[in-house]
Tab-separated table of C-alpha atoms and ligand atoms in Angstrom:
chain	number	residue	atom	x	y	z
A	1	UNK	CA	74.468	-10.508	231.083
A	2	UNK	CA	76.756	-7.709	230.721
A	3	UNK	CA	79.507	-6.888	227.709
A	4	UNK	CA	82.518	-6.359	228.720
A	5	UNK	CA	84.970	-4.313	226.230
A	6	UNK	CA	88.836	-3.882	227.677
A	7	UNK	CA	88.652	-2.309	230.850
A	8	UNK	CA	84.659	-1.173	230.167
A	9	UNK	CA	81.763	-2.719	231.321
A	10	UNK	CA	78.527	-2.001	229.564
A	11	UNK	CA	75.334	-3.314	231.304
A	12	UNK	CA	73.782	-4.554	228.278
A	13	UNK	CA	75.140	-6.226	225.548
A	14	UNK	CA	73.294	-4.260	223.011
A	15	UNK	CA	75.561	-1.905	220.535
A	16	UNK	CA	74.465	0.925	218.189
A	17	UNK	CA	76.405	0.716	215.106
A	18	UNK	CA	78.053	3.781	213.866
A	19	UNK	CA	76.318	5.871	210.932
A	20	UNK	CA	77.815	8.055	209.141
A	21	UNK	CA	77.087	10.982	208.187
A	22	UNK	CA	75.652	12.730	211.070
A	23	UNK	CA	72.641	9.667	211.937
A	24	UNK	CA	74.565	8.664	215.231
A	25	UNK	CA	75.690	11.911	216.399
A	26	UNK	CA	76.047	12.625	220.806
A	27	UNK	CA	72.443	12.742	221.001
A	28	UNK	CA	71.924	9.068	220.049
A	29	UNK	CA	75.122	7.909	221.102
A	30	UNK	CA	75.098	9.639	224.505
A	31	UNK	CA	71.292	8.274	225.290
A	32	UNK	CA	72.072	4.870	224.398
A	33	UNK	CA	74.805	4.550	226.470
A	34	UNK	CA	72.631	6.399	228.957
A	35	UNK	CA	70.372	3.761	228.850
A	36	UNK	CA	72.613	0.936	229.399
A	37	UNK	CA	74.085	0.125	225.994
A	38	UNK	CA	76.669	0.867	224.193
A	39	UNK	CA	76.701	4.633	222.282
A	40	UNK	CA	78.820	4.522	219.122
A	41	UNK	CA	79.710	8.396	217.472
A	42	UNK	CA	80.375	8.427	213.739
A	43	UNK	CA	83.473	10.558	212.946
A	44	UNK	CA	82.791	11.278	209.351
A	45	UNK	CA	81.645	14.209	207.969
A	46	UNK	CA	81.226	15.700	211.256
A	47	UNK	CA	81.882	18.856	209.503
A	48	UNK	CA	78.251	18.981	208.902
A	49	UNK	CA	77.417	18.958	212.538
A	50	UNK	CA	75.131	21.609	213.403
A	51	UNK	CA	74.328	23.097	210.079
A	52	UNK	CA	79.061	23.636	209.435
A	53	UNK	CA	79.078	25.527	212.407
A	54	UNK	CA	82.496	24.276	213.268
A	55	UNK	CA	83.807	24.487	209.170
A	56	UNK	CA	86.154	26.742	208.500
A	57	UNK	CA	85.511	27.358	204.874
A	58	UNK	CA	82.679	26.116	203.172
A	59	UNK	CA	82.364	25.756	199.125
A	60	UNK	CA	78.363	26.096	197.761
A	61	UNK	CA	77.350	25.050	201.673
A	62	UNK	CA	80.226	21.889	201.787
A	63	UNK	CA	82.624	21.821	203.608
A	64	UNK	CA	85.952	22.070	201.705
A	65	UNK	CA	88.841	19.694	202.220
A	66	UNK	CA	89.398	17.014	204.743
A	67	UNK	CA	89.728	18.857	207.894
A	68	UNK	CA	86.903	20.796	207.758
A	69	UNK	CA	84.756	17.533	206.117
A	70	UNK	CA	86.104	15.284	209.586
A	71	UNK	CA	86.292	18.411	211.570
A	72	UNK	CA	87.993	17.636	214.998
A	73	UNK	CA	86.525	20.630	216.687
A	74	UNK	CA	82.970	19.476	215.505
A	75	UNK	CA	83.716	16.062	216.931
A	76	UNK	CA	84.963	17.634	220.172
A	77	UNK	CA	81.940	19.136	220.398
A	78	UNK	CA	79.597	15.990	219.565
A	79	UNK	CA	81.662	13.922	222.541
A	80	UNK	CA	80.607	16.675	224.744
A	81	UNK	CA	77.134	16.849	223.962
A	82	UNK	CA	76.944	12.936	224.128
A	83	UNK	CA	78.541	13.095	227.570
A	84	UNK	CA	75.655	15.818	228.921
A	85	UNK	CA	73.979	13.019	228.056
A	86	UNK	CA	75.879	9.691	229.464
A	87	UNK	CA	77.994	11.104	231.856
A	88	UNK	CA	80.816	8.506	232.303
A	89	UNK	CA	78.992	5.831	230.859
A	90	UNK	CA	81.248	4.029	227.714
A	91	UNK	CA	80.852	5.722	224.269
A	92	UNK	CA	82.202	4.525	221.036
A	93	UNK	CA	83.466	6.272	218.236
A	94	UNK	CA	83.303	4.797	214.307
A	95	UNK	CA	86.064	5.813	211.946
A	96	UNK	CA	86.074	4.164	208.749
A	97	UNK	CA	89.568	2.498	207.700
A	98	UNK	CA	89.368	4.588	204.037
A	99	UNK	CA	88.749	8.323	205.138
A	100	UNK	CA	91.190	10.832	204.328
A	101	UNK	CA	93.539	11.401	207.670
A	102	UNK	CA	92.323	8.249	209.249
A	103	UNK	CA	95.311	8.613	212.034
A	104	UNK	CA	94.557	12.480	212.624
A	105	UNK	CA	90.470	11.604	213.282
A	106	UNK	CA	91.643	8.626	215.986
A	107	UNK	CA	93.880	10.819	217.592
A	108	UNK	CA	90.948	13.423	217.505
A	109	UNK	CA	88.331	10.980	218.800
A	110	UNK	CA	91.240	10.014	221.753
A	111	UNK	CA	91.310	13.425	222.581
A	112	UNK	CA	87.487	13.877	222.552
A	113	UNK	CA	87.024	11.257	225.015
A	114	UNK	CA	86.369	8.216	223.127
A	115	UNK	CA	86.630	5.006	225.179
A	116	UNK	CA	86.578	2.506	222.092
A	117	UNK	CA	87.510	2.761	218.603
A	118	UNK	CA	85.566	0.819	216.244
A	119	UNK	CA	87.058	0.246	212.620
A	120	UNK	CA	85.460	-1.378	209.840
A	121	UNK	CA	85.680	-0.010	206.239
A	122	UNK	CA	88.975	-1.882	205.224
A	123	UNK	CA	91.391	-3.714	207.340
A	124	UNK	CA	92.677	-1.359	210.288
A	125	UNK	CA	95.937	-3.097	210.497
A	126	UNK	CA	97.574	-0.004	211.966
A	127	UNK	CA	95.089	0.945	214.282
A	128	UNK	CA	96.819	-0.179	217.090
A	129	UNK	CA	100.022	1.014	216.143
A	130	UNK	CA	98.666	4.271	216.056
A	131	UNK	CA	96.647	4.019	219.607
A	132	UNK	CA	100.124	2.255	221.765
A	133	UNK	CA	102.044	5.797	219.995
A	134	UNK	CA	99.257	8.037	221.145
A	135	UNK	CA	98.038	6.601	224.815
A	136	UNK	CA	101.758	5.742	225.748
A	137	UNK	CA	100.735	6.892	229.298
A	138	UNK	CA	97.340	5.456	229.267
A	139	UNK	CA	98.325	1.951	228.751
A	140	UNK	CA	94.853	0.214	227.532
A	141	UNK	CA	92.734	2.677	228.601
A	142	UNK	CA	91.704	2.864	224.495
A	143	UNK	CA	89.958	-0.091	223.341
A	144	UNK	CA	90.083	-1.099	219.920
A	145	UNK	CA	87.272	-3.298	217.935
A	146	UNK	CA	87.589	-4.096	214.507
A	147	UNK	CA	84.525	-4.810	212.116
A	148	UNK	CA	85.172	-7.920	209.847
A	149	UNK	CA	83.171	-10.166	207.941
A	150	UNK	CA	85.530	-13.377	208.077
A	151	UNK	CA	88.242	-15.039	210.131
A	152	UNK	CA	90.914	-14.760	207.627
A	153	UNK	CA	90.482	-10.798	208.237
A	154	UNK	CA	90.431	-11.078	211.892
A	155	UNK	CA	93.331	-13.195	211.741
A	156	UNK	CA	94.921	-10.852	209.732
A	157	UNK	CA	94.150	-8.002	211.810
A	158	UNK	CA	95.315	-9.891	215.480
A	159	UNK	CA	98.599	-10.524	213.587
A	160	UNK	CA	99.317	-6.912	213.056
A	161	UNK	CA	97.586	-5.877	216.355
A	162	UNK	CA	99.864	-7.886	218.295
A	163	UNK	CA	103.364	-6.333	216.951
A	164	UNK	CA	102.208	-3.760	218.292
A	165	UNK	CA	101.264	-5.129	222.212
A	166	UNK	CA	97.771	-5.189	221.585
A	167	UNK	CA	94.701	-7.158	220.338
A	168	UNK	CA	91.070	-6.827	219.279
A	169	UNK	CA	88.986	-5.673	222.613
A	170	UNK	CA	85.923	-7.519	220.960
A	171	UNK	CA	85.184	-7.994	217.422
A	172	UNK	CA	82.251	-6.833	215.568
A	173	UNK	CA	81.046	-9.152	212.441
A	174	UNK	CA	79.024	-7.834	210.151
A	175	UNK	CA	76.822	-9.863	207.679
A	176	UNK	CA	75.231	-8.659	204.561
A	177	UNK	CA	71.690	-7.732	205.934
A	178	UNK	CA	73.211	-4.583	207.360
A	179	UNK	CA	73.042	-0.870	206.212
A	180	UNK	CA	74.938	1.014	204.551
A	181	UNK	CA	78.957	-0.579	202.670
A	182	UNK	CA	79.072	-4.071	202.560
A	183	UNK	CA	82.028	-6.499	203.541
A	184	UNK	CA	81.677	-8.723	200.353
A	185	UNK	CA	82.141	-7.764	196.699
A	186	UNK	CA	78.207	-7.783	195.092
A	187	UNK	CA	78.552	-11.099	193.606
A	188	UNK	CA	79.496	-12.867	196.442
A	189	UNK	CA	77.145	-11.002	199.019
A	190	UNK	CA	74.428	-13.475	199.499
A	191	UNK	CA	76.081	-17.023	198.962
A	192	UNK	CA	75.811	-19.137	201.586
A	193	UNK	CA	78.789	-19.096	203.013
A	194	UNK	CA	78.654	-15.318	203.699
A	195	UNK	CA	75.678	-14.888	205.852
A	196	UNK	CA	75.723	-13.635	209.154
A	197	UNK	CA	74.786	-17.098	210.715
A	198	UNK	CA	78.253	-18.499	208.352
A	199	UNK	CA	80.431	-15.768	209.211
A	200	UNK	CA	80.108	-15.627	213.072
A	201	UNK	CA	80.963	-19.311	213.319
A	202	UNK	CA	84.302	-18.213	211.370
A	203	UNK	CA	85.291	-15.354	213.519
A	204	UNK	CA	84.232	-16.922	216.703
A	205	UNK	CA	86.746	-19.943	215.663
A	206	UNK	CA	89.397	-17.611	214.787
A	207	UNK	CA	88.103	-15.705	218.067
A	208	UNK	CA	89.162	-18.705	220.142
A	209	UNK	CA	92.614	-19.036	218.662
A	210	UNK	CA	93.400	-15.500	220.220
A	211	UNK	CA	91.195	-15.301	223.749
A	212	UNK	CA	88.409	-14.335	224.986
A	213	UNK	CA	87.279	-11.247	223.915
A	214	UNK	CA	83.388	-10.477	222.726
A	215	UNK	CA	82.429	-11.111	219.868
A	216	UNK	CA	79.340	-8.550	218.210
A	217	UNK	CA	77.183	-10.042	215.635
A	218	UNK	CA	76.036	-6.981	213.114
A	219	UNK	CA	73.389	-6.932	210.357
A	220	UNK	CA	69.800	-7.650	210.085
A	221	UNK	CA	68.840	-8.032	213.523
A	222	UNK	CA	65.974	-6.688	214.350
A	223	UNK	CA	63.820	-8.259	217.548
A	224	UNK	CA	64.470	-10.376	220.252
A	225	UNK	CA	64.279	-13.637	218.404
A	226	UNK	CA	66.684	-12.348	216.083
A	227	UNK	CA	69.039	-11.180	219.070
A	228	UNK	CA	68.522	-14.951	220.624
A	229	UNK	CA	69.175	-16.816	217.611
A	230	UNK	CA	72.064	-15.384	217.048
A	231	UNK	CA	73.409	-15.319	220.805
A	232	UNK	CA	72.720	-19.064	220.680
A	233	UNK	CA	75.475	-19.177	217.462
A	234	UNK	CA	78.066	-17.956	219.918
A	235	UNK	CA	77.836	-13.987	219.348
A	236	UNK	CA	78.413	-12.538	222.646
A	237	UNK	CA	76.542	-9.224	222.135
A	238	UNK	CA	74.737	-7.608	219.140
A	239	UNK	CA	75.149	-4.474	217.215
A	240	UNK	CA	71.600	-2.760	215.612
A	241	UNK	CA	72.337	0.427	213.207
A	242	UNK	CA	68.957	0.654	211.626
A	243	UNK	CA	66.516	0.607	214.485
A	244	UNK	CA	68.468	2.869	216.184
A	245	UNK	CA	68.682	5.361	213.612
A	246	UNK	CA	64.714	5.181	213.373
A	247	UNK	CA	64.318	6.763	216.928
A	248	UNK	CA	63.105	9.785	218.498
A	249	UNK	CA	66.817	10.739	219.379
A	250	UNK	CA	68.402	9.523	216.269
A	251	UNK	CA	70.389	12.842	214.788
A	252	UNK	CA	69.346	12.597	211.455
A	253	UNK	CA	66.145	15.167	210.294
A	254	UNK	CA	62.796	14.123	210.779
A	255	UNK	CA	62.844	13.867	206.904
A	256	UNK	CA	65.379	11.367	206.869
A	257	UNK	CA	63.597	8.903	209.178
A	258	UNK	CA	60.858	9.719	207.427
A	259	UNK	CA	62.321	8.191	203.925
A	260	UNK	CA	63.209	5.434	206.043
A	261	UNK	CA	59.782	4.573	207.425
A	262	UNK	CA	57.976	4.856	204.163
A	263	UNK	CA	60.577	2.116	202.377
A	264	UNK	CA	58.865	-0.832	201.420
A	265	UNK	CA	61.028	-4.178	200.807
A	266	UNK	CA	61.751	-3.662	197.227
A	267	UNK	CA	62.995	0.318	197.714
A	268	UNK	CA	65.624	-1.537	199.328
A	269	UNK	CA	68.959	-1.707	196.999
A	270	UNK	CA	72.839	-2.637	196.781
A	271	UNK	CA	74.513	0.108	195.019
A	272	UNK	CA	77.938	0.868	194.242
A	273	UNK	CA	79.557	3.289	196.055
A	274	UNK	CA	82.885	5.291	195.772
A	275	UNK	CA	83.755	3.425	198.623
A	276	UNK	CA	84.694	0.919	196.747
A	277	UNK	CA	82.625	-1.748	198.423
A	278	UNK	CA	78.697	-1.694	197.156
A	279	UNK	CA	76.388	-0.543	199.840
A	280	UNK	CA	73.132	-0.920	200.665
A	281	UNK	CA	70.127	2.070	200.485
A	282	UNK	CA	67.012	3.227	199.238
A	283	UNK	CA	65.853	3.616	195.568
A	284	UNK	CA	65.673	7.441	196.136
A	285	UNK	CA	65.816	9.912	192.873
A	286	UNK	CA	69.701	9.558	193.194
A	287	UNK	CA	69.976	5.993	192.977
A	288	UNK	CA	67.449	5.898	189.986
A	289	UNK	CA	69.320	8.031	188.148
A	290	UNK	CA	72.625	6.746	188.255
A	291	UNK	CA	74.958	6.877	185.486
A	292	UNK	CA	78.631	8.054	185.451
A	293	UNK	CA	79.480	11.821	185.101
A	294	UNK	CA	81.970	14.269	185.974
A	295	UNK	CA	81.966	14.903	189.835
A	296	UNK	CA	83.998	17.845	191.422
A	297	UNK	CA	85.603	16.783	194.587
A	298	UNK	CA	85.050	19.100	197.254
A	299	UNK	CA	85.894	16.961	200.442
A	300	UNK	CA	88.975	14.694	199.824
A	301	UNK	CA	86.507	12.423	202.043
A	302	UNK	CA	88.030	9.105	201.373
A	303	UNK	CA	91.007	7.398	200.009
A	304	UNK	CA	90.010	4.993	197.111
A	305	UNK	CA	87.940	7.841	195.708
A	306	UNK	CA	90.985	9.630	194.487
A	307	UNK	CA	89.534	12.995	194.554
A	308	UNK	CA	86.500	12.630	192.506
A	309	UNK	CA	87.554	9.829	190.314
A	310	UNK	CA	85.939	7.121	192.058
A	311	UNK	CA	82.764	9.458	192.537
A	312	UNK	CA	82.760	10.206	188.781
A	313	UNK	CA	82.694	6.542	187.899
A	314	UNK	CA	79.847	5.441	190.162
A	315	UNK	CA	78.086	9.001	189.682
A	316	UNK	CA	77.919	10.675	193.013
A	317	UNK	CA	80.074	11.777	195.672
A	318	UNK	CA	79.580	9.468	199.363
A	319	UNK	CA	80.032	12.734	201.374
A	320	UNK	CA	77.586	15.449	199.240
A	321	UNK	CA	75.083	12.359	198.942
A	322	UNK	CA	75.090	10.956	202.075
A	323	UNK	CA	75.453	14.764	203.595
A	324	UNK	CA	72.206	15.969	201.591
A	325	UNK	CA	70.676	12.588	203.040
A	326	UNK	CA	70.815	13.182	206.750
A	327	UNK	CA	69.514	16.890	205.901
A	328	UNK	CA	66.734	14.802	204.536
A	329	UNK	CA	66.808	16.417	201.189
A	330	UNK	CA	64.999	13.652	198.808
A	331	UNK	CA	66.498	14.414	195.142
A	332	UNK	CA	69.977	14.350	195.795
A	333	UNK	CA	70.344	12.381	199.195
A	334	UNK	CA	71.915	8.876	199.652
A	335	UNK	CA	69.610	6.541	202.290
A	336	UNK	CA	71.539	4.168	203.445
A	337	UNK	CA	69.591	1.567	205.844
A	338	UNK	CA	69.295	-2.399	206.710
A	339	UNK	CA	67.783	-4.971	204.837
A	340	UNK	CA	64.718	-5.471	207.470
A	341	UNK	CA	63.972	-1.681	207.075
A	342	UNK	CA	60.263	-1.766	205.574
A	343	UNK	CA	59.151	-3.710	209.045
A	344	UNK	CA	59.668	-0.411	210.993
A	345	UNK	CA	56.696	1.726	211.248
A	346	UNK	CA	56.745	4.822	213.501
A	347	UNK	CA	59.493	6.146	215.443
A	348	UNK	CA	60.272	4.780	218.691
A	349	UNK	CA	62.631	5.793	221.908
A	350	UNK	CA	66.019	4.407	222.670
A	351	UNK	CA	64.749	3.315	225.884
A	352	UNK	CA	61.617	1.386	224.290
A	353	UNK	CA	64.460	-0.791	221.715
A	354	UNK	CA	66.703	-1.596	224.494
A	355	UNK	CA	63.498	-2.776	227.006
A	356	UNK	CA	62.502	-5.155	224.692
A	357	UNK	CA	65.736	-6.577	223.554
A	358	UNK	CA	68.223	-6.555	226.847
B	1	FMN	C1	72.267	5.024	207.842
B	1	FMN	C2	73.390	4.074	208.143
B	1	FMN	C3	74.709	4.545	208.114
B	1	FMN	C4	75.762	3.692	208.458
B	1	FMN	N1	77.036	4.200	208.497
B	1	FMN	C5	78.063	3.429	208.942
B	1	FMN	C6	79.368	3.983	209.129
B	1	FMN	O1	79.599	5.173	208.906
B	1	FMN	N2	80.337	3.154	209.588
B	1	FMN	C7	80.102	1.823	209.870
B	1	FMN	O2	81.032	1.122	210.277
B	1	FMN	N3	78.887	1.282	209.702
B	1	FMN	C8	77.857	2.054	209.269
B	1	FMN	N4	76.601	1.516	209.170
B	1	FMN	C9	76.359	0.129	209.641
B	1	FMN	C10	75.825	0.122	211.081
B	1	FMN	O3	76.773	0.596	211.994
B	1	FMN	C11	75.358	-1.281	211.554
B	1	FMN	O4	76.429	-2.141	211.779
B	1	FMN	C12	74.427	-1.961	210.595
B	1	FMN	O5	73.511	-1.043	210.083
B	1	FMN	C13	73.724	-3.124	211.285
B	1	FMN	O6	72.675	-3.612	210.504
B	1	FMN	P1	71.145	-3.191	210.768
B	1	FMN	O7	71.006	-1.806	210.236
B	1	FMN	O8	70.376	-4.185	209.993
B	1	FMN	O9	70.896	-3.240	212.238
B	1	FMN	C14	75.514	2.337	208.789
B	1	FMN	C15	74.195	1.874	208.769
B	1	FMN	C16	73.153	2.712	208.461
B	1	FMN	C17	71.740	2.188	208.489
């Protein structure tokens, strides 16, 4: 059973989430999709590709503002590396609804050679707006996939989609097992009614109402019994972020998968995050000592943030933390990773994950 996305076909129907910053970089993305899935790039905080080698200026080793934090030249050069890699093969790029110049970085990830555009991170209402205005030419040759975690946003989303000549490609619904910001305010996370199992019956209803298109179930999965249970619910594919990031090819530094692999279940937190949505990671040195204080914003990363403020109030910044993670630097990084995280155990290749669950 293949997954087909708009105009791509993907031979599996196996999906690497996004993860930002720098864990699913070309080298991940491009071998998944090598190997039959589907390769998603993160877009954020590329500027820390390749030790800033694409930043223009750089504050205390940061890079400063938002183009050089979502550098398009550093993203340029990830799609390239990823296509060394894939060849033709479908690749996906993630760009979270909040960042900073959300319109410049999908016009940058069109022009690096993206095939789809994946959204989650608040509701991409303009997204396809913004795709018709740039691909005039290339009619659908963009797909677009949102990432919801109920009908009511999906419907939401298709309503605003459509204005605009288009809808959702294939939907990807994420439940609250999953790494890193959560679709569901804290309280709310685990009721009942919000687990993945609850939440892909929604969106495949509301699915139905609009066509056809695939429908990715995100969060928690971690074998093949997991992947069958929920293809039996009506999810068409299934997206894995964790897993994937705990490969031989994942981008982030040995150090970081190494964090990973030595989590046991109750290292595993939901924190707040200047996001605005809490998220889930590891009880590193960071976490523990969390308490507000004054943050100086160096990146303009995201939106609700509000240069700083939001950082100040939770008591880090997403883009130092999470930038320091994937360098694997234990004191001040932020580990982000699923809920089923303690059952990995070594590091294993691409190839290996999508054998056993294709
Ligand atoms: C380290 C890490 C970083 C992530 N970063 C992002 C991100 O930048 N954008 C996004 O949409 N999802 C992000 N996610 C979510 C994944 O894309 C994926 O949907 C999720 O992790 C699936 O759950 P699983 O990890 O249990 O497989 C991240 C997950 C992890 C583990």
């Amino acid at each position: 059973m293949s997954l087909k996305i708009g105009k791509y076909e993907i031979k599996y129907p196996i999906v690497q989430g996004g993860m930002g910053v720098g864990v699913s970089w070309g080298n991940l993305a491009g071998t998944v999709s090598a190997a039959g899935g589907l390769g998603t790039i993160s877009s954020v905080g590329t500027g820390y590709y390749d030790n800033c080698r694409f930043v223009k200026k750089l504050v205390e080793g940061r890079p400063l503002g938002v183009e050089n934090t979502h550098s398009r030249e550093a993203l340029i050069e990830i799609f390239k590396n990823a296509r060394k890699i894939c060849g033709d093969a479908p690749l996906a790029c993630n760009i979270l609804h909040v960042i900073t110049d959300y319109k410049r970085v999908v016009i940058d990830a069109i022009d690096a050679g993206a095939n789809i555009i994946v959204t989650g991170a608040g509701l991409p209402t303009d997204l396809a707006k913004i795709v018709a205005e740039k691909c005039k030419d290339m009619a659908n040759d963009v797909a677009i996939v949102p990432i919801v975690s109920s009908g009511k946003a999906l419907k939401v989303i298709s309503r605003f989609w459509q204005r605009a000549g288009r809808l959702p490609d294939a939907i990807i619904v994420e439940g609250p097992l999953s790494g890193g910001h959560q679709g569901a305010k804290e309280e709310d996370l685990f009721k009942p009614e919000h687990s993945l199992e609850s939440i892909l019956v929604d969106v495949v209803a509301e699915r139905d109402k609009w066509g056809t298109m695939p429908v990715i179930a995100a969060g928690g999965i971690w074998d093949k019994a997991d992947v069958d249970r929920i293809m039996a619910l009506g999810a068409d594919a299934v997206q894995l972020g964790t897993r994937f990031a705990l490969t031989y090819e994942g981008d982030a530094s040995d150090e970081f998968k190494q964090v990973l692999l030595d989590a046991n279940e109750e290292d595993i937190k939901i924190v707040k995050s200047p996001v605005g949505y809490p998220a889930r990671a590891l009880n590193t040195p960071l976490i523990k000592n969390l308490e507000p204080r004054k943050i100086l914003c160096r990146s303009n990363c995201i939106v609700p943030c509000n240069h700083g403020v939001g950082a100040t109030e939770v008591g880090y910044c997403i883009a130092d933390s999470l930038g320091d993670g994937v360098l694997g630097k234990l004191e001040n990084g932020l580990f982000f990773c699923g809920a089923n995280v303690y059952k990995a155990k070594k590091l294993q290749h691409v190839q290996e994950i999508i054998d056993e669950l294709k």
